[in-house]
Short mmCIF file of C-alpha atoms in Angstrom, two decimals:
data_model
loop_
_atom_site.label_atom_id
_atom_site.label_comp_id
_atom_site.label_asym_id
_atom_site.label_seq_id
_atom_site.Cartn_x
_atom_site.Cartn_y
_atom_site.Cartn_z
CA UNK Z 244 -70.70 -6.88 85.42
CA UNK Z 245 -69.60 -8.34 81.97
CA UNK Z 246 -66.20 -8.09 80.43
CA UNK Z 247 -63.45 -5.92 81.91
CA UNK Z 248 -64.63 -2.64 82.36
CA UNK Z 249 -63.85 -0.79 85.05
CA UNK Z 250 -67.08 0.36 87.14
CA UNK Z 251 -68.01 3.55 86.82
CA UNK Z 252 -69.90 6.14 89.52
CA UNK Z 253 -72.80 5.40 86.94
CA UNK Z 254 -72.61 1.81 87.28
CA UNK Z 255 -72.49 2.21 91.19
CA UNK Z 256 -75.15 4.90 91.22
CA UNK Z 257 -77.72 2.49 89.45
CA UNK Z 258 -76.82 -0.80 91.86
CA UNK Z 259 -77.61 1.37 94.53
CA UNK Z 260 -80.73 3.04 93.24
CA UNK Z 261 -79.59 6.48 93.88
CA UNK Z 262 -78.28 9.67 91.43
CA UNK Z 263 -74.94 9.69 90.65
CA UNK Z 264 -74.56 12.95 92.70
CA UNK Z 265 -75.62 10.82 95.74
CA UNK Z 266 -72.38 8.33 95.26
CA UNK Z 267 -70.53 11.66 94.84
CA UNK Z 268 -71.43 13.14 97.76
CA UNK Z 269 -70.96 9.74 99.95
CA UNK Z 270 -67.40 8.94 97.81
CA UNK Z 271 -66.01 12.68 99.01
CA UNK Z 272 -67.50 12.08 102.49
CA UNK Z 273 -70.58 14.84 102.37
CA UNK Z 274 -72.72 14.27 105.28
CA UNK Z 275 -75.62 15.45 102.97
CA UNK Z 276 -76.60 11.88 102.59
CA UNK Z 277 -79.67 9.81 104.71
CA UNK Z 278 -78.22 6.53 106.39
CA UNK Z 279 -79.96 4.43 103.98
CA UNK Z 280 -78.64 5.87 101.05
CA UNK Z 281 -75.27 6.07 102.23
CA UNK Z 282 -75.59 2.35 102.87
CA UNK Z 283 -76.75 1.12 99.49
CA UNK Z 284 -73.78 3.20 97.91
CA UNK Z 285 -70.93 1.75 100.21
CA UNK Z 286 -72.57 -1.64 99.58
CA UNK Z 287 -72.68 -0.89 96.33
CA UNK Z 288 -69.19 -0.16 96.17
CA UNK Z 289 -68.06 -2.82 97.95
CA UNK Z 290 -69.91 -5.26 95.44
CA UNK Z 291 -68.59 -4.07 92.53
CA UNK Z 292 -64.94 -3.17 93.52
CA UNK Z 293 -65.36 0.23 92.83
CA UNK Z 294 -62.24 2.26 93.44
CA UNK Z 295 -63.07 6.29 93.09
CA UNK Z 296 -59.74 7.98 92.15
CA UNK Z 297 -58.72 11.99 92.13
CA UNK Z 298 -59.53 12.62 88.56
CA UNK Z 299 -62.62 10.95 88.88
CA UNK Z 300 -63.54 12.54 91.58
CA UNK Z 301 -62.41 15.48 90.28
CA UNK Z 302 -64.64 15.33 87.13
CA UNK Z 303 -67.54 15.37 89.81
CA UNK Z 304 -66.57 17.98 91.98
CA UNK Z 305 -64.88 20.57 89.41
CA UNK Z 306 -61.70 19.74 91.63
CA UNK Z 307 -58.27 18.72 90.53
CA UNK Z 308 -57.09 18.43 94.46
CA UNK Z 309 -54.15 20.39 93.48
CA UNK Z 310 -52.94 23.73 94.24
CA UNK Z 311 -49.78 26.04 92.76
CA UNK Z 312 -46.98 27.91 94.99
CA UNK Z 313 -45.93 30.33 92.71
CA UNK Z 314 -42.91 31.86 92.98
CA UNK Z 315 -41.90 34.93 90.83
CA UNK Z 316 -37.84 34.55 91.14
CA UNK Z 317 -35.37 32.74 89.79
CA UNK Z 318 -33.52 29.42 89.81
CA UNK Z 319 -30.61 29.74 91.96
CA UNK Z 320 -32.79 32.14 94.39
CA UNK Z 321 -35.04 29.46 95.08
CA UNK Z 322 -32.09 27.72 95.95
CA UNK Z 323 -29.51 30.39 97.89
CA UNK Z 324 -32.34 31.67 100.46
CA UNK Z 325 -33.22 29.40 102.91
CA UNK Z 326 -37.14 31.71 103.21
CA UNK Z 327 -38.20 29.42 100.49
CA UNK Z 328 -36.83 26.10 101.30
CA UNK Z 329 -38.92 26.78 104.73
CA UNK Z 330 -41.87 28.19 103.58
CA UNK Z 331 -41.89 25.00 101.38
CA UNK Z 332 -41.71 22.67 104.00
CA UNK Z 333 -44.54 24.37 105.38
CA UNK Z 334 -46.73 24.41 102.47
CA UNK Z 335 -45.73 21.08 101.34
CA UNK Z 336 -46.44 19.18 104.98
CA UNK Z 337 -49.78 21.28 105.28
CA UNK Z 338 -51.45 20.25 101.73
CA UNK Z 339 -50.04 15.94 102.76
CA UNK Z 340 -52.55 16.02 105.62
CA UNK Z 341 -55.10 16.92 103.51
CA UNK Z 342 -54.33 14.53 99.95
CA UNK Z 343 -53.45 17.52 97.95
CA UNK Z 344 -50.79 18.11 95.42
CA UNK Z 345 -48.25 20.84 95.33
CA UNK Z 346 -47.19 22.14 91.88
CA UNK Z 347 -44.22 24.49 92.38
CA UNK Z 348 -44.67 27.19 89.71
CA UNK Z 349 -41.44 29.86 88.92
CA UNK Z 350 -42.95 32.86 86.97
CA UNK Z 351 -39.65 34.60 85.53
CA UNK Z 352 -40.69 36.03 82.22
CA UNK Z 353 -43.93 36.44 80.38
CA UNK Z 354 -43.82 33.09 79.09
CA UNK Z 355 -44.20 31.54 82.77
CA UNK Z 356 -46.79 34.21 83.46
CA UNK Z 357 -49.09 33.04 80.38
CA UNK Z 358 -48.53 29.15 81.15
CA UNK Z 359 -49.58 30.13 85.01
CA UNK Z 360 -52.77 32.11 83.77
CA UNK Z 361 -53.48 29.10 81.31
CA UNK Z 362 -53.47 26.51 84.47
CA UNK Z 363 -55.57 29.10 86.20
CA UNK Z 364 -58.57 29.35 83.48
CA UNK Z 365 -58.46 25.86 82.55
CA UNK Z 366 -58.86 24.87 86.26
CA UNK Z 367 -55.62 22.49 86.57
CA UNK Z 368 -55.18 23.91 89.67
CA UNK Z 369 -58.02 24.56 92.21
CA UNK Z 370 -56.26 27.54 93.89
CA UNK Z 371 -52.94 29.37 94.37
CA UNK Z 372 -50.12 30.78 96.98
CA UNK Z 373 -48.16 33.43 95.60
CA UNK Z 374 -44.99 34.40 97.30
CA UNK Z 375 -42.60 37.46 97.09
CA UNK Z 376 -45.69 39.93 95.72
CA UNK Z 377 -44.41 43.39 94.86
CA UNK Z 378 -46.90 46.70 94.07
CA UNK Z 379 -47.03 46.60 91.10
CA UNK Z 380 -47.52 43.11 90.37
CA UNK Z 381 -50.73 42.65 88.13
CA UNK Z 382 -50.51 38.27 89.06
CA UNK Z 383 -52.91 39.03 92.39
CA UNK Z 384 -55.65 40.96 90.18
CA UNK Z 385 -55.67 38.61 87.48
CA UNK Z 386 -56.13 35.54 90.03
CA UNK Z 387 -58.91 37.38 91.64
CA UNK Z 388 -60.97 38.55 88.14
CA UNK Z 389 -60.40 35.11 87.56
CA UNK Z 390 -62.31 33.63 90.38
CA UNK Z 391 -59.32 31.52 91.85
CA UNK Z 392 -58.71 31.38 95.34
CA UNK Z 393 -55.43 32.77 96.26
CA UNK Z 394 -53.36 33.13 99.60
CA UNK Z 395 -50.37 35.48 99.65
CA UNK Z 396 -47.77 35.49 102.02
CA UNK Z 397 -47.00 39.27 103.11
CA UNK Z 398 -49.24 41.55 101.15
CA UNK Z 399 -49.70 44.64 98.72
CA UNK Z 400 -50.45 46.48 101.06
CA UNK Z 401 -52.24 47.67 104.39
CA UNK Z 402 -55.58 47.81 102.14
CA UNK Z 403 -55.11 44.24 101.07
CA UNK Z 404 -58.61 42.40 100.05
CA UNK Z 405 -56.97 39.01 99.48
CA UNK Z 406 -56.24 36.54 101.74
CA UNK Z 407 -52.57 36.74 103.23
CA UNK Z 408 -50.61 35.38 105.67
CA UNK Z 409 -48.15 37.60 107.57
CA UNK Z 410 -45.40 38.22 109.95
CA UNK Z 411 -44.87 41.04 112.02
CA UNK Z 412 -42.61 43.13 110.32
CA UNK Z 413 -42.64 46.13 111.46
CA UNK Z 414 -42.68 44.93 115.27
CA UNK Z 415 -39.95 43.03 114.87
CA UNK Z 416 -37.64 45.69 112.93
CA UNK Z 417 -38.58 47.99 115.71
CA UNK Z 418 -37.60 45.53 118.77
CA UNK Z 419 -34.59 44.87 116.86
CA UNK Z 420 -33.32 48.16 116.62
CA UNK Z 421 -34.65 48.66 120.20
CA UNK Z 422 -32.26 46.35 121.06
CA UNK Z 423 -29.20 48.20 119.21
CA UNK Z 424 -30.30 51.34 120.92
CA UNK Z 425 -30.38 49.67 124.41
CA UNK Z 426 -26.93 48.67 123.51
CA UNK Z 427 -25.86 52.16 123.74
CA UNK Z 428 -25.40 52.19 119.73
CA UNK Z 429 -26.53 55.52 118.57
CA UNK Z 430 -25.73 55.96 114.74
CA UNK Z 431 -27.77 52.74 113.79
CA UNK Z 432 -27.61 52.19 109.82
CA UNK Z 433 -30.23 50.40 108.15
CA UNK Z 434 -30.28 47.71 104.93
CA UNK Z 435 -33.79 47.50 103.68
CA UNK Z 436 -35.60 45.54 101.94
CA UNK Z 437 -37.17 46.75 98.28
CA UNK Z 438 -39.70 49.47 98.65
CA UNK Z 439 -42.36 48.24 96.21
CA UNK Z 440 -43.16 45.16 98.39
CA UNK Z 441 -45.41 45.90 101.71
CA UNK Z 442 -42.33 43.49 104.08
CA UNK Z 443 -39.70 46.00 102.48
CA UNK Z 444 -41.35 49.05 103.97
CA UNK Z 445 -42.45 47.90 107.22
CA UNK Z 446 -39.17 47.03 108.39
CA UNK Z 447 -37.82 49.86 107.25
CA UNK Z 448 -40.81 51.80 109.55
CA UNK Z 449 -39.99 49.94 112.21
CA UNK Z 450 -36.32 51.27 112.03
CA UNK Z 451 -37.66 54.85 112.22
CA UNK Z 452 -40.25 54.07 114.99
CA UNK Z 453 -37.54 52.45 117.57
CA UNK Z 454 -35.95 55.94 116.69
CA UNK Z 455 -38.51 58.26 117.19
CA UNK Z 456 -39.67 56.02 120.19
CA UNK Z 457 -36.50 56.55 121.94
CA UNK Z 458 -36.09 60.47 120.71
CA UNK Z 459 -33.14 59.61 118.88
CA UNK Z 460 -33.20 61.45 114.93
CA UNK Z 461 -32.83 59.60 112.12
CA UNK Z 462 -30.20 60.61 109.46
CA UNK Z 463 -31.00 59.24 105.76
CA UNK Z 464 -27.38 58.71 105.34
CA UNK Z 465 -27.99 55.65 107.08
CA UNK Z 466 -30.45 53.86 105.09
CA UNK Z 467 -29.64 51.72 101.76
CA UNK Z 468 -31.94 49.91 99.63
CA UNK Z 469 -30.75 46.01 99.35
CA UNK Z 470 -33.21 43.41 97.69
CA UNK Z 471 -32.67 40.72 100.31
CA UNK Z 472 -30.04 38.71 98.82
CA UNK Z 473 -26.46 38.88 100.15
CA UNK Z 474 -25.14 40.63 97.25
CA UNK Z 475 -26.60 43.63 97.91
CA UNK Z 476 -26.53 43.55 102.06
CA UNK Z 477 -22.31 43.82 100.97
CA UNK Z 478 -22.55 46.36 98.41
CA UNK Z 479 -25.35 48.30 101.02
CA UNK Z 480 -22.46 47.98 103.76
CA UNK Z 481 -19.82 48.84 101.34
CA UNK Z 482 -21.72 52.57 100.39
CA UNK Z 483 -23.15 52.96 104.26
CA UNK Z 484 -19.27 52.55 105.54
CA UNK Z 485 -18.11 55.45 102.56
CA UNK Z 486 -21.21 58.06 103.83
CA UNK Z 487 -20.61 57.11 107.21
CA UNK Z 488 -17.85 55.61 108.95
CA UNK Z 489 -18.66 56.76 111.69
CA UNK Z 490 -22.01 54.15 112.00
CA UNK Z 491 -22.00 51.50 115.36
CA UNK Z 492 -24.56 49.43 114.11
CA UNK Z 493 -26.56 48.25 111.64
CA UNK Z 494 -29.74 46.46 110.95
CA UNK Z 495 -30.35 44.50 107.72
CA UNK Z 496 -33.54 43.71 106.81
CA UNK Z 497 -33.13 39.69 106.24
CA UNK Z 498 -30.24 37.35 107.26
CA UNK Z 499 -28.36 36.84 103.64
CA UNK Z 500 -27.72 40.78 103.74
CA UNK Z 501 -26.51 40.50 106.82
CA UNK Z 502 -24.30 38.05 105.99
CA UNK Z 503 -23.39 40.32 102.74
CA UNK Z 504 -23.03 43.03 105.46
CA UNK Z 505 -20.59 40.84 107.68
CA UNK Z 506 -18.55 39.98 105.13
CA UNK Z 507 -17.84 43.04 103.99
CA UNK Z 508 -17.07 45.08 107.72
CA UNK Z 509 -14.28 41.70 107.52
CA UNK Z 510 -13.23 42.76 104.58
CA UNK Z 511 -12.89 46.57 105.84
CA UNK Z 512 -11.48 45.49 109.27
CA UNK Z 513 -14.70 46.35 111.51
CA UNK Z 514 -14.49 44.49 114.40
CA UNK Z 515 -18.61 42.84 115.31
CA UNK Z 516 -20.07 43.71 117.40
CA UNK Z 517 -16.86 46.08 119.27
CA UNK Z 518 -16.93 48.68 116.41
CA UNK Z 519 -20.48 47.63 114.54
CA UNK Z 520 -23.26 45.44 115.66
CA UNK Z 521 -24.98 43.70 113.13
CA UNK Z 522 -28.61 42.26 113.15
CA UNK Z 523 -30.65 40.49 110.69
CA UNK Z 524 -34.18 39.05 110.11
CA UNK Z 525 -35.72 35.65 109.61
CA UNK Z 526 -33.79 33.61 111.85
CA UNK Z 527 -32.10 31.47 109.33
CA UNK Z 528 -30.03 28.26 109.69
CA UNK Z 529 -27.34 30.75 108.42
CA UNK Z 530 -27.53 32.95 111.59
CA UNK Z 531 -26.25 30.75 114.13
CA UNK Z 532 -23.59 29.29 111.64
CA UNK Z 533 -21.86 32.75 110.88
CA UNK Z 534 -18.97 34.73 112.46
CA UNK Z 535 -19.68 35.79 115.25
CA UNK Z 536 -23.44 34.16 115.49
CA UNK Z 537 -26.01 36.68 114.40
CA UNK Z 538 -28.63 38.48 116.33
CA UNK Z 539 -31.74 38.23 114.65
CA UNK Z 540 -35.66 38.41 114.46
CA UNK Z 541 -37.17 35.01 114.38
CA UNK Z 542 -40.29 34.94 112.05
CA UNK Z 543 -41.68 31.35 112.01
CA UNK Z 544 -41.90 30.84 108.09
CA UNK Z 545 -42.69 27.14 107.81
CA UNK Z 546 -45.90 27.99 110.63
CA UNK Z 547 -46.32 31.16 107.62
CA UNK Z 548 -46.13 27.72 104.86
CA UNK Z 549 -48.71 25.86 106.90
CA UNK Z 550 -51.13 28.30 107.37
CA UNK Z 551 -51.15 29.18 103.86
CA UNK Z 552 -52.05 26.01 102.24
CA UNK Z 553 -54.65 25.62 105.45
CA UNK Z 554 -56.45 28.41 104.87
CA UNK Z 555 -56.54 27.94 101.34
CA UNK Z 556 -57.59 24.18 101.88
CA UNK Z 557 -60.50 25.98 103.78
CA UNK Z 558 -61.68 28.10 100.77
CA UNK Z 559 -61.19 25.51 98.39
CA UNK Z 560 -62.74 22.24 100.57
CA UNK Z 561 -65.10 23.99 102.24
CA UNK Z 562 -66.23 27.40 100.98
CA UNK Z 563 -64.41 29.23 103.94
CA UNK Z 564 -64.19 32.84 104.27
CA UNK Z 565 -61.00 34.90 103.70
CA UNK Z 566 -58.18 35.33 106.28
CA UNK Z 567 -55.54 38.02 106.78
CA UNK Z 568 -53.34 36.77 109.71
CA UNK Z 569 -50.43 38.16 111.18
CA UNK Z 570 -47.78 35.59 112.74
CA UNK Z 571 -45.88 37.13 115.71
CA UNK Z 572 -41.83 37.51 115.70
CA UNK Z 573 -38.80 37.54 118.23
CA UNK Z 574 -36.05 38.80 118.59
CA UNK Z 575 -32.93 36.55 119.26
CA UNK Z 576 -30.07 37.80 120.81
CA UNK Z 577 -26.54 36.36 119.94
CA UNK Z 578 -23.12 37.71 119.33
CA UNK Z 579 -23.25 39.71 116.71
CA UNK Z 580 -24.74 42.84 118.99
#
């Protein structure tokens, strides 16, 4: 070599005699390669200090080895609900075993929403997880027309084509309530989650079918819509207790509206569990840390993080096929019920 320049996958592709798709292929560890060849290009390499980096290799492959989580909420949700923080961790530990970057992407406005579908067509990203996907989000379509490989956790719906990642929603809601009922409580209220996303309505369905299971009617004065966060699991409690004060339990669709929930049967003198019992869902750091401990159904969301990003590493790495899996929950029993 003369000068300073930097060898290039040109410069190593003509020491070793081969095409430059050759030192590609052996550089990004393709066993489509004969011995000899991949010989010549390693010795290649070692001669003239060549050190392949991501962009370069990137510029080869039509990779940029990095993927977007893309969140459609806010600021200071991200950071009061500890479901993202997990499902982070997941995501985030996942993509490190396999050298890829994480861009964490809030969509908030239409702004957000163009810059995220201008990553997407200029391939800055080589695939996306989108989280908290409701019906009538048009993000999942747009992704797909678009060619982009995309994992969601939860889904649209029980005719879902894209790859997801689950839990078991409605099981758990129903062993929850199950559990309430073997408790002798009979006039079980219910928090749910919002209706135009697919985790919304299943635990709300498996509130009626631990009812119906056990021959015990439902009465709609018992059900109030919450969107998850803790604000509206107190306000929920707040109009369940005025239509019924006569309720012995209740069942809130995620942990921060059961806290909201708790706070408010305090406020209201309701003795937990003696006069209401109280269950959530996700299994929070919050549960054990509130007053009494809360009873809960565990859904493992870092294991949902992890299997995200691997199945999308899958599609992006190697072609793979699309996945819909469905993590299992349990219940955990504490003394809140």
């Amino acid at each position: 070599m003369t000068g300073n320049r930097r060898p290039t996958i040109k410069t190593v592709a003509a020491r070793a005699g081969v095409g430059r798709t050759t030192v590609s292929r052996v550089v990004n560890g393709s066993d489509l390669v004969s011995a000899d060849a991949r010989a010549r290009v390693l010795a290649a390499i070692k001669e003239l200090n060549y050190v392949p980096n991501s962009v370069a290799r990137g510029l080869v492959t039509n990779r940029t080895n990095a993927v977007a989580l893309v969140i459609p909420e806010s600021e200071s949700r991200l950071g009061s609900e500890p479901f993202f923080a997990a499902l982070i961790r997941g995501v985030s530990g996942a993509l490190a075993e396999s050298g890829t970057q994480l861009q964490l992407m809030l969509v908030r406005d239409q702004a957000e929403r163009d810059q995220l579908t201008e990553s997407v067509a200029t391939r800055r990203v080589d695939g996306v997880l989108l989280v908290s996907v409701h019906a009538e989000d048009r993000l999942p379509g747009i992704l797909e027309e678009m060619g982009l490989p995309t994992v969601l956790a939860g889904r649209r719906d029980a005719g879902e084509q894209l790859s997801y990642v689950n839990s078991d929603n409605a099981g758990g809601a129903t062993e929850a309530v199950r559990h309430l009922l073997g408790r002798g409580r009979r006039r079980i209220a219910t928090i749910t989650g919002p209706q135009d996303m697919d985790v919304g309505r299943a635990r709300l369905a498996g509130w009626r079918a631990a009812h119906q299971e056990a021959g015990v009617p439902t009465d709609e004065l018992l059900l109030e819509a919450g969107d998850f966060s803790e604000d509206s699991g107190g306000r929920a409690m707040r109009l369940l207790l005025e239509r019924a004060p006569d309720l012995d339990a209740v069942f809130a669709a995620s942990d921060l509206m059961a806290v909201g929930a708790l706070a408010e049967l305090r406020r209201q003198k309701r003795r937990v569990p003696e006069d209401v019992a109280v269950v959530g869902f996700e299994d929070s750091v919050l549960a054990r840390h509130t007053n009494p401990p809360l009873t809960t159904v565990r859904q493992p969301v870092e294991e949902l993080g992890r299997t995200m990003a691997r199945i999308l590493t899958d599609i992006t790495l190697n072609d793979g096929p699309r996945q819909q899996i469905t993590l299992p929950t349990e219940l955990v029993v504490r003394e809140s019920s």
